[in-house]
mmCIF file of C-alpha atoms and ligand atoms in Angstrom:
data_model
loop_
_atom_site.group_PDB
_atom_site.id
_atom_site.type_symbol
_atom_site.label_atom_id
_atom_site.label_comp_id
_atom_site.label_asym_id
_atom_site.label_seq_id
_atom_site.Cartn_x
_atom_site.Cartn_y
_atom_site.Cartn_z
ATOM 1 C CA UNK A 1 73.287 89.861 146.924
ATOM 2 C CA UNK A 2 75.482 87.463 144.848
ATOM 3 C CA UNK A 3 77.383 89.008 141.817
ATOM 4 C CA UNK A 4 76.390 86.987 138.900
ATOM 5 C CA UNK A 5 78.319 84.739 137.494
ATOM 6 C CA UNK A 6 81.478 85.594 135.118
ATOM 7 C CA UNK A 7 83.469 84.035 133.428
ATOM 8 C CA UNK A 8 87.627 84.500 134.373
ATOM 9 C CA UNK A 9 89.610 85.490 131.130
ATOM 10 C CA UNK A 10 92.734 86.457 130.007
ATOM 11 C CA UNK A 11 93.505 88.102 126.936
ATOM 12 C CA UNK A 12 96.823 87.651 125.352
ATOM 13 C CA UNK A 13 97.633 91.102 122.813
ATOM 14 C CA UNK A 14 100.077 92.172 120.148
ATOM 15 C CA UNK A 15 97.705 95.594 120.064
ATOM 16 C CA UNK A 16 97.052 96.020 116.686
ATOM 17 C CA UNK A 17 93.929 97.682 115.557
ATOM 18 C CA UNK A 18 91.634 94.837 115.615
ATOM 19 C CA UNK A 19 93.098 93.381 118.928
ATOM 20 C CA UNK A 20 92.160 97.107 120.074
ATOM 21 C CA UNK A 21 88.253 96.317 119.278
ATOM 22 C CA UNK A 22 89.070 93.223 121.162
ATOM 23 C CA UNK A 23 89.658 94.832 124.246
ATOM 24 C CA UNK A 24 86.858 97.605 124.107
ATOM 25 C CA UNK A 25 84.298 94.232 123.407
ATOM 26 C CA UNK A 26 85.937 92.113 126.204
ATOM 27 C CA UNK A 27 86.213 95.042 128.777
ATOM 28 C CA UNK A 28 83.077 96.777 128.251
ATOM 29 C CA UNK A 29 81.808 92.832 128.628
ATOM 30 C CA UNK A 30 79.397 92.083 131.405
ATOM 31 C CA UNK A 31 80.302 88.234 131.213
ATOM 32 C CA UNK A 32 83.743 88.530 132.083
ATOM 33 C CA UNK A 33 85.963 88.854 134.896
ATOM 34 C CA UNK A 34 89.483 89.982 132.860
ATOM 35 C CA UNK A 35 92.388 88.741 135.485
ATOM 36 C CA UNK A 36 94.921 90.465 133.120
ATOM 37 C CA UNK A 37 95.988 91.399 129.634
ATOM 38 C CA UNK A 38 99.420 90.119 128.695
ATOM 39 C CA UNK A 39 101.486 91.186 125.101
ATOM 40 C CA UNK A 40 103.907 89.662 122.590
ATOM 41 C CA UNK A 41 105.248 91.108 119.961
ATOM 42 C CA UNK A 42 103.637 90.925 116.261
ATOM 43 C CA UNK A 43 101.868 93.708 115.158
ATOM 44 C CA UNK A 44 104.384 95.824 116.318
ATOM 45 C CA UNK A 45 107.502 95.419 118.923
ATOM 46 C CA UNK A 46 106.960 94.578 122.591
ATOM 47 C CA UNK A 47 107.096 98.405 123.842
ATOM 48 C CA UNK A 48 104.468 99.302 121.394
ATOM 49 C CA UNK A 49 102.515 96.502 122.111
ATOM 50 C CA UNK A 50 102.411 97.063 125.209
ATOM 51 C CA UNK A 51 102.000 100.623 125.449
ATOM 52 C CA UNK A 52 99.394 100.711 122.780
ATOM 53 C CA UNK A 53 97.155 98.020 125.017
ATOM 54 C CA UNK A 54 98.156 100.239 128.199
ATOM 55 C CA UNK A 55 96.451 103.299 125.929
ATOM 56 C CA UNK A 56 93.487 101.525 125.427
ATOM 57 C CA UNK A 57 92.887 100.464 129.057
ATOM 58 C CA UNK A 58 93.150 104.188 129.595
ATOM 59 C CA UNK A 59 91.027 105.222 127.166
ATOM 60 C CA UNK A 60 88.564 102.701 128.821
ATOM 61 C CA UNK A 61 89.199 103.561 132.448
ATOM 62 C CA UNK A 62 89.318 99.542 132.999
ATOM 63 C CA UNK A 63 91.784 99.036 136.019
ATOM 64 C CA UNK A 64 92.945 95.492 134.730
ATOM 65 C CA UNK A 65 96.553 94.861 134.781
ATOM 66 C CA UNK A 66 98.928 94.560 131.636
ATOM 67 C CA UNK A 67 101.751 92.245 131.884
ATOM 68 C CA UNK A 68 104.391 92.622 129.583
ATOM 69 C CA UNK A 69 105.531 89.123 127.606
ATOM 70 C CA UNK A 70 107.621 88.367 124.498
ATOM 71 C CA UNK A 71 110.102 90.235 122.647
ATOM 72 C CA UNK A 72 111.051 87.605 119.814
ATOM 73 C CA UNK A 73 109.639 84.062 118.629
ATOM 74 C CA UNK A 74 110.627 80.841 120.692
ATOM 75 C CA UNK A 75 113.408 79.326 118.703
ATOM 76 C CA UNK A 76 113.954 81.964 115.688
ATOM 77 C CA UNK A 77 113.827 85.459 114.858
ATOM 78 C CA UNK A 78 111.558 88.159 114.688
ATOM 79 C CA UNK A 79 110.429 88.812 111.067
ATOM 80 C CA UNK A 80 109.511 92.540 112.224
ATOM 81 C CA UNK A 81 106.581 94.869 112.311
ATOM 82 C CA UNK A 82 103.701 95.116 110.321
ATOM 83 C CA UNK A 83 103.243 98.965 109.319
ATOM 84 C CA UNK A 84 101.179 98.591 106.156
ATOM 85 C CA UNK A 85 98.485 96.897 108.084
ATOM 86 C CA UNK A 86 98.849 98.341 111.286
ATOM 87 C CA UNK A 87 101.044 101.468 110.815
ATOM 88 C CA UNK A 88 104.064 101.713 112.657
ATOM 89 C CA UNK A 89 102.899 103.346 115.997
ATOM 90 C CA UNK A 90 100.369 99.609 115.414
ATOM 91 C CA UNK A 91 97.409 101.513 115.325
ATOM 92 C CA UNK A 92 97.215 102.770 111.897
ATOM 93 C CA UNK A 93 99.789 105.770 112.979
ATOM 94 C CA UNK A 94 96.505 107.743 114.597
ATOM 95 C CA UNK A 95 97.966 110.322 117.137
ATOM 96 C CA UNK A 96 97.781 108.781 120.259
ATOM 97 C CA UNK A 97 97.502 110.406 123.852
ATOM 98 C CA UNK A 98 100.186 109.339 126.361
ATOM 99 C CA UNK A 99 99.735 107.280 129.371
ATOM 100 C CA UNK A 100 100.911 107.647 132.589
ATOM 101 C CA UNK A 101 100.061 103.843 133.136
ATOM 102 C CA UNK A 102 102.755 100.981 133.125
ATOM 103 C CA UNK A 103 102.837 97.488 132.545
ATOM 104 C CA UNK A 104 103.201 95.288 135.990
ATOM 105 C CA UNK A 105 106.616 94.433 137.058
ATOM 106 C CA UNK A 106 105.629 90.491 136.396
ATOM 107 C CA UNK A 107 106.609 89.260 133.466
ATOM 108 C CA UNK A 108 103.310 88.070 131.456
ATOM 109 C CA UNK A 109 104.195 84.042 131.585
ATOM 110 C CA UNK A 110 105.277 84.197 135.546
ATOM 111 C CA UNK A 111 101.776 86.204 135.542
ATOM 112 C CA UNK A 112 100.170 83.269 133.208
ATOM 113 C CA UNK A 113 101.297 80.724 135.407
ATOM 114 C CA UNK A 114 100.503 82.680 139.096
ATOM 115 C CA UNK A 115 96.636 82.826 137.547
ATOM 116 C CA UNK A 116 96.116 78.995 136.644
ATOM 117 C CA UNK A 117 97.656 77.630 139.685
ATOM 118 C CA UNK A 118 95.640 79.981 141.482
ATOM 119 C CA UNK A 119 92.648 79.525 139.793
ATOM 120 C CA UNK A 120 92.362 75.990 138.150
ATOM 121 C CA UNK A 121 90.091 74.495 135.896
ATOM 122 C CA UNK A 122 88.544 77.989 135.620
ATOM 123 C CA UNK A 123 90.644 80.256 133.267
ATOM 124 C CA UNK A 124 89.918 80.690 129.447
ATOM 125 C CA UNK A 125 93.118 81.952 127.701
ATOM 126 C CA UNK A 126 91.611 84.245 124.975
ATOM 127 C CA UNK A 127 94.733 84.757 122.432
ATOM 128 C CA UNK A 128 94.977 87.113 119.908
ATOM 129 C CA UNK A 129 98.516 87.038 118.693
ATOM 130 C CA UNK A 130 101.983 84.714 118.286
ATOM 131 C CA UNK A 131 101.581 82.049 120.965
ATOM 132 C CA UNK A 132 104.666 82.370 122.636
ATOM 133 C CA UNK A 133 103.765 83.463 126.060
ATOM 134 C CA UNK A 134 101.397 80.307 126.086
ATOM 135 C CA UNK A 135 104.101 78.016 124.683
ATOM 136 C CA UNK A 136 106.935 79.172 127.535
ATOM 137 C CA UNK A 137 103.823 78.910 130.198
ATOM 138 C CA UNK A 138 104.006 74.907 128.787
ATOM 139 C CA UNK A 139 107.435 74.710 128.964
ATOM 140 C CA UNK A 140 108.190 76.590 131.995
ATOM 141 C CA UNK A 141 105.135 74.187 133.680
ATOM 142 C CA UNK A 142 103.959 71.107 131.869
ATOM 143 C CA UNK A 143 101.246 70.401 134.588
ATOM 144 C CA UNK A 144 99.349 74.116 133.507
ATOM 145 C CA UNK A 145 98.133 71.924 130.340
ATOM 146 C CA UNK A 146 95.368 70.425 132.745
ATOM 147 C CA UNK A 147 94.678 73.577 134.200
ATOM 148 C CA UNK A 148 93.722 76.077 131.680
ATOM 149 C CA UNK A 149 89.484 75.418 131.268
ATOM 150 C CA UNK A 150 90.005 76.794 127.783
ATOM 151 C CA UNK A 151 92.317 78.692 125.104
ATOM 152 C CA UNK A 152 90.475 80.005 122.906
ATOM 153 C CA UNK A 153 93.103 81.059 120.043
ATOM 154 C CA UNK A 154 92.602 83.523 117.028
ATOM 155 C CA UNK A 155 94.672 81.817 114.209
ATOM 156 C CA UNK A 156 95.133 79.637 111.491
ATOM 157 C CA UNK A 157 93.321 78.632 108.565
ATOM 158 C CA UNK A 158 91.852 75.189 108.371
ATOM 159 C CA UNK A 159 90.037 75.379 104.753
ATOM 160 C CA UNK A 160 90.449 78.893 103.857
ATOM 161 C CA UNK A 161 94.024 80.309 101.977
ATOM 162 C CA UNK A 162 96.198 81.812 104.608
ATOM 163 C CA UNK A 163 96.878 85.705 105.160
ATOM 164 C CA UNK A 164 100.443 86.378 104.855
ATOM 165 C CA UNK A 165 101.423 83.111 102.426
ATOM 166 C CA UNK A 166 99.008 80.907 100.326
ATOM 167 C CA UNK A 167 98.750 78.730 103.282
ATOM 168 C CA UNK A 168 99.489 80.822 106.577
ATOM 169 C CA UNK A 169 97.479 82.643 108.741
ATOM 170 C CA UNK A 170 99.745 85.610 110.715
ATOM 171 C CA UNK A 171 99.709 84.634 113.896
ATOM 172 C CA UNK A 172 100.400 81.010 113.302
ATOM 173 C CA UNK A 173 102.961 82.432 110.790
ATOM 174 C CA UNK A 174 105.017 85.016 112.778
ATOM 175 C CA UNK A 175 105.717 81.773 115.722
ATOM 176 C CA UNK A 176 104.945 78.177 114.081
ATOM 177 C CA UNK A 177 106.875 76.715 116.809
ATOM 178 C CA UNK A 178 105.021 77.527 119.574
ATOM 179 C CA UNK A 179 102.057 77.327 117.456
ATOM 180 C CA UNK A 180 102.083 73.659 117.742
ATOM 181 C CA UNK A 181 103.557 73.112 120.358
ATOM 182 C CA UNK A 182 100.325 74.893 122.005
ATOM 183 C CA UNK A 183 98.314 73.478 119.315
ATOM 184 C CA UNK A 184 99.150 69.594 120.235
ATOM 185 C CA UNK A 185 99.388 70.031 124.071
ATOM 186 C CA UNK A 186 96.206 68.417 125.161
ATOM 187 C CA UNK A 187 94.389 72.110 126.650
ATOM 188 C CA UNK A 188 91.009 72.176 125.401
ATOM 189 C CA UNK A 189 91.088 74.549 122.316
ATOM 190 C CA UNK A 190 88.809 76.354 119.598
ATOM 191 C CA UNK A 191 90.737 77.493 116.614
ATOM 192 C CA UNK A 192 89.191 80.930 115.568
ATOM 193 C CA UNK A 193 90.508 81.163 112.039
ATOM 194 C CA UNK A 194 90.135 82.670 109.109
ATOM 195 C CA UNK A 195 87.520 80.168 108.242
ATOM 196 C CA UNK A 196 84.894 82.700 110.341
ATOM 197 C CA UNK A 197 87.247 85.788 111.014
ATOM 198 C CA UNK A 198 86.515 87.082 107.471
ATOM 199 C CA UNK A 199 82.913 86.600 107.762
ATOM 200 C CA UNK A 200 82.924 89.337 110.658
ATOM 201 C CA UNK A 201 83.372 92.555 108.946
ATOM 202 C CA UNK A 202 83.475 96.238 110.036
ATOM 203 C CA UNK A 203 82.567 98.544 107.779
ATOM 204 C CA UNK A 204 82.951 102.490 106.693
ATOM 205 C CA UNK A 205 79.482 102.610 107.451
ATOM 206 C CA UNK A 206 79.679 101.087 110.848
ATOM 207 C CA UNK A 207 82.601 103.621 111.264
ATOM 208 C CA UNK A 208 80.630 106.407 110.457
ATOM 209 C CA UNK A 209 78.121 105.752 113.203
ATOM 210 C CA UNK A 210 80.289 104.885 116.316
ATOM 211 C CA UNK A 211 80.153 107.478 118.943
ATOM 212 C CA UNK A 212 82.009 110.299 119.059
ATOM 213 C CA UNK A 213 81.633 110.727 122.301
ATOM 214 C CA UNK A 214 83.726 107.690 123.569
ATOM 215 C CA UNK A 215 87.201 108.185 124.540
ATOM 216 C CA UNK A 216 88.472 106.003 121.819
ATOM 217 C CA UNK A 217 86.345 106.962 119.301
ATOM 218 C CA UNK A 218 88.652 108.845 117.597
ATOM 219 C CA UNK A 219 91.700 106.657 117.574
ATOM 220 C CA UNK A 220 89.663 103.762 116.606
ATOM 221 C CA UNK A 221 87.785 105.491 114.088
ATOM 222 C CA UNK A 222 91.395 106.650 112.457
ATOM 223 C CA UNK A 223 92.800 103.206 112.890
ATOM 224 C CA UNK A 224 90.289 101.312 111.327
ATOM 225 C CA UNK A 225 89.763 103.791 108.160
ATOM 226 C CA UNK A 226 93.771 103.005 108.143
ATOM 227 C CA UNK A 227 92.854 99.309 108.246
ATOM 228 C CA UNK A 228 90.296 99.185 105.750
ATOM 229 C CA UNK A 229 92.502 101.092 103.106
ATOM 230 C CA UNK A 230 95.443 98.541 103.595
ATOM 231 C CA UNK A 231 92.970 95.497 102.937
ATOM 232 C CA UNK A 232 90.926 97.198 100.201
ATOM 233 C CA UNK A 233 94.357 98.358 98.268
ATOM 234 C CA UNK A 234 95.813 94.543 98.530
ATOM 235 C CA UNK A 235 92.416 92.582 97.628
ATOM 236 C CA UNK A 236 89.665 94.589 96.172
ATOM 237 C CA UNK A 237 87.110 91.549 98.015
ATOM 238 C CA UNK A 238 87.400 93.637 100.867
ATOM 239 C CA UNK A 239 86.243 97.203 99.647
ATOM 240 C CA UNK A 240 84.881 99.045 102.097
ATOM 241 C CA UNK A 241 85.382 96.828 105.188
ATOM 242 C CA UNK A 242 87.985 95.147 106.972
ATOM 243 C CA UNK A 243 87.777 91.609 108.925
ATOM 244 C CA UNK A 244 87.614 92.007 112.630
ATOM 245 C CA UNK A 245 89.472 88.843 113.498
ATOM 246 C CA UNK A 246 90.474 89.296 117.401
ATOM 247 C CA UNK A 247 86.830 90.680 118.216
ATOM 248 C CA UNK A 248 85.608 87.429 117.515
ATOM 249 C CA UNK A 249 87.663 85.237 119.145
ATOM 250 C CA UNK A 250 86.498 87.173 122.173
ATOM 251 C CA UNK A 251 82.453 86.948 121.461
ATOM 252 C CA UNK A 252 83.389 83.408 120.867
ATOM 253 C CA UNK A 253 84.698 82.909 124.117
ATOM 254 C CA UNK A 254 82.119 84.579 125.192
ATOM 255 C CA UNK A 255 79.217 82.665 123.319
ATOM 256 C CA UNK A 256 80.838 79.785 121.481
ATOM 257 C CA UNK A 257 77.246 79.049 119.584
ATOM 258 C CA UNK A 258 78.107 81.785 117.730
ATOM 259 C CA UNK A 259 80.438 79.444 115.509
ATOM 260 C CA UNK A 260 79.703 75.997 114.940
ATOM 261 C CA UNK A 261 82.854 73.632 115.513
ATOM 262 C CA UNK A 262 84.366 70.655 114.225
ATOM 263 C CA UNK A 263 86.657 68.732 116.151
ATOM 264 C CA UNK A 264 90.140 67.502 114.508
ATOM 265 C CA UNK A 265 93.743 66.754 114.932
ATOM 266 C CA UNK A 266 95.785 70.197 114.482
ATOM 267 C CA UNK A 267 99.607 70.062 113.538
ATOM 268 C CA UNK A 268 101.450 73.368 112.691
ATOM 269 C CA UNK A 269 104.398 73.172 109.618
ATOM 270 C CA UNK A 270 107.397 75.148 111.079
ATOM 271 C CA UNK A 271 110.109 73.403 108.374
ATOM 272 C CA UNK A 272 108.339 73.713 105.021
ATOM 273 C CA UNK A 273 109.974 75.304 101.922
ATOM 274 C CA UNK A 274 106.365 77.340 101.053
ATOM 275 C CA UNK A 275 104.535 76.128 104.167
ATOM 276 C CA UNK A 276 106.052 77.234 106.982
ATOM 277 C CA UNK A 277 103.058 78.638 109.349
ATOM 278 C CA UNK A 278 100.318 76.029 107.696
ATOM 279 C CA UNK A 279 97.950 74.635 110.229
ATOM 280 C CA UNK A 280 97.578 71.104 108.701
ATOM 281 C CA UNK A 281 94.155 69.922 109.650
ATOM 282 C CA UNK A 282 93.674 66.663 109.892
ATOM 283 C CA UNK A 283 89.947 66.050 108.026
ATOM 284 C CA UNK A 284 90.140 62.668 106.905
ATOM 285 C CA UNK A 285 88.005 61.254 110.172
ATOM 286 C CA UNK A 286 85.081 63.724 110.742
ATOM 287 C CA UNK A 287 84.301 62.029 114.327
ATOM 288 C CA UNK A 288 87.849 62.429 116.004
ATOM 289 C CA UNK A 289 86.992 62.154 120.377
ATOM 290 C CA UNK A 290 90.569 64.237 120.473
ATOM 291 C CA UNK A 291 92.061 67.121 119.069
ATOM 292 C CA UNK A 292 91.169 71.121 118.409
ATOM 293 C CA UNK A 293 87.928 72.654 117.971
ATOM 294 C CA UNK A 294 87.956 74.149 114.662
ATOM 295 C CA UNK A 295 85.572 77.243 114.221
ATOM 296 C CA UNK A 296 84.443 76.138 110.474
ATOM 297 C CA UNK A 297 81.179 78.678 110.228
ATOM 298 C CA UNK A 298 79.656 81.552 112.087
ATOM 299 C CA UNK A 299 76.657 83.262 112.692
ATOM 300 C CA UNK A 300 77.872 86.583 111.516
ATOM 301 C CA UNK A 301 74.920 88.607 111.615
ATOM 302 C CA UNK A 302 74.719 87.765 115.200
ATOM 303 C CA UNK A 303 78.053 88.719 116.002
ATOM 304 C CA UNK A 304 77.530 92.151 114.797
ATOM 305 C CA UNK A 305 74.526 92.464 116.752
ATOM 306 C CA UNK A 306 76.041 92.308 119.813
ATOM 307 C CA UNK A 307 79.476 93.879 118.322
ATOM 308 C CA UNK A 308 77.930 96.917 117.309
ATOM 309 C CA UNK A 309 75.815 98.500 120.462
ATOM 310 C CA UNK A 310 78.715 96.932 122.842
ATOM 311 C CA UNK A 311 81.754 98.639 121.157
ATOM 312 C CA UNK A 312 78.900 102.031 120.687
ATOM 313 C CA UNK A 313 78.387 101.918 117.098
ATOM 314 C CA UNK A 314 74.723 103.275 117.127
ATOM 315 C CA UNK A 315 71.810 101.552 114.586
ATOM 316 C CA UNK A 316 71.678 103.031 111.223
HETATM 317 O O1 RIB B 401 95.641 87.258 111.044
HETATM 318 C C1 RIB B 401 95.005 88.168 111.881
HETATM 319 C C2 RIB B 401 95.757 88.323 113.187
HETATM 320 O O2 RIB B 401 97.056 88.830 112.919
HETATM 321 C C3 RIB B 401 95.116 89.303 114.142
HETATM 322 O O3 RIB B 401 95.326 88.857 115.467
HETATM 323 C C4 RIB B 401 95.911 90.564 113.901
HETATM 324 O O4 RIB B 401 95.872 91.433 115.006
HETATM 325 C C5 RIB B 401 97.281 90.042 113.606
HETATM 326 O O5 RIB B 401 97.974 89.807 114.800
HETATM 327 CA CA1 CA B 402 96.222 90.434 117.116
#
C-alpha cells in the first residue's frame, strides 16, 4: 500500500525550551517526513544546543539525525547565552539525563545543502533560531535559493514591539546579517513573528495536565514552569503562561491556514544606533506580487487544539 503523503522538513534549533516543544510537535507529527535537525547557537552555545536537541530526540526515541551548525554570528560576535530565559544548561537548568547519541559528522550547512540538491523543489526549512546556517547555505550555493519549496522562519516582528529591544525580535536580533540576507534572497518565506507567536500560549494549567508518563514530561514540565517565571517576573501581561513561539512555526508549516498572511517587502536593520535587529516591513503597498509572507493573525484556539493532545497534554 502507498505511505501517505508527507511533507519533507527540516528543522533548524538553538534548543531552548520552546524549540524543545517544537520538536516533540514536529516529531510526534504524522505529516512530516523530518530529513534532519540542524543547531546554531542562541539560546545557549553550540555544544548545548546541540546536545540538548540530541536529549530530546532521545527522550522521543525519533532516529532523525542532528547535524551540528554554527558557533558564532556571520560577520560579528556572539552576544552570549540566554540563562534568565532559558537557564544555562538552555532548558530552564532541569536535570537532564545523558545521551549516548552524537551529532553526525556533517556539518549542518554541507548537510543543508546535500538535502536540497537531493531533493529539490520539495524541502520546507522550518527555522527556529539565528539564521546563519541558512545564510552560509546561500553563500556557500547561490543556486539552493530556487530549491528550497519553503522556509518557514520563526522571527521578527512586523507590527508588534520587539523582544529583546523596542524593535527586535531575538532571533532576528542575535544575527541581523544573515537575517536579511535570508530575508531578501528570493526563497519563498512566511515570517512567524511575534505578531502570532504571543497569541499561542502555554499555560500552568496546561502544564499541570501533560502526562507524566512521557519521557519528557518531566524535563519539559520543569523547563517550562522555568519559562513562565522568567516572562511573568519581566512583564506581568504574561502571568501564568509563556508564548510558545517555535511550536508554531512548526503547526504553521504544517497547516499554514492556521495564520492568515500578508505579503510584503522584508529588510532587516543590522547598522542602526537603537535598531539593530528591526525587521522593517515594508506596508505602504498592501498588494506587493513579491516579497515575505508575513504571519499578521492566527487562529489560536486552533493551534492549541491540535498542540495540546499531540505534545500529550490531556483535556481539562
Ligand atoms: O524570540 C523567540 C525566539 O528566540 C525563539 O526561537 C526562542 O527559542 C529564542 O531563540
Ligand atoms: Ca528557538
Amino acid at each position: 500500500m502507498d505511505q501517505p503523503y508527507r511533507q519533507r522538513i527540516v528543522l533548524d534549533v538553538d534548543t531552548g525550551i520552546d524549540d524543545a516543544w517544537a520538536l516533540i510537535y514536529a516529531l510526534r507529527s504524522p505529516c512530516f517526513e523530518v530529513l534532519g535537525i540542524t543547531t546554531v547557537f542562541g539560546n545557549a552555545d553550540i555544544d548545548t544546543t546541540t546536545r540538548n536537541t540530541l536529549i530530546m530526540t532521545d527522550l522521543l526515541q525519533s532516529p532523525v539525525p542532528v547535524f551540528r551548525g554554527s558557533a558564532a554570528p556571520l560577520c560579528r560576535s556572539w552576544d552570549g547565552p540566554v540563562p534568565r530565559y532559558h537557564g544555562y544548561n538552555g532548558l530552564g537548568d532541569a536535570p537532564l539525563p545523558t545521551t549516548a547519541r552524537q551529532a553526525e559528522s556533517l556539518e549542518a550547512v554541507s548537510f543543508l545543502h546535500q538535502v536540497v540538491r537531493q531533493f529539490p523543489h520539495q524541502v520546507t526549512l522550518v527555522t527556529l533560531a539565528r539564521l546563519t546556517n541558512v545564510a552560509r547555505l546561500l553563500l556557500f550555493d547561490p543556486a539552493t535559493v530556487g530549491l528550497i519549496r519553503r522556509l518557514v522562519i520563526m522571527g521578527g516582528a512586523a507590527f508588534v514591539p520587539g523582544n529583546v529591544t523596542p524593535v527586535a525580535e531575538a532571533n532576528i536580533w542575535g544575527d541581523p546579517e544573515a537575517a536579511d540576507l535570508v530575508m531578501h534572497s528570493g526563497i519563498p518565506i512566511t515570517m512567524v513573528g511575534l505578531d502570532v507567536t504571543h497569541q499561542a500560549r502555554l499555560s500552568r494549567e496546561d502544564l499541570s495536565r501533560l502526562d507524566p508518563a512521557l519521557a519528557y514530561a518531566s524535563i519539559m514540565r520543569e523547563a517550562t514552569e522555568f519559562y513562565i517565571h522568567a516572562y511573568e517576573t519581566d512583564n506581568s501581561a504574561f502571568e501564568g503562561w509563556c508564548p510558545i513561539h517555535d511550536p508554531l512555526a512548526v503547526a504553521v508549516a504544517e497547516d499554514p491556514t492556521l495564520v492568515t498572511t500578508r505579503r510584503y517587502p522584508v529588510r532587516v536593520e543590522s547598522q542602526g544606533r537603537f535598531t539593530t535587529g528591526m525587521t522593517v516591513v515594508d506596508a505602504r503597498n498592501a498588494t506587493q506580487s513579491v516579497g515575505v509572507d508575513v504571519a499578521v493573525s492566527l487562529d489560536a484556539e486552533e493551534f492549541l487544539r491540535r498542540f495540546r493532545p499531540r505534545v500529550g497534554i490531556r483535556s481539562a
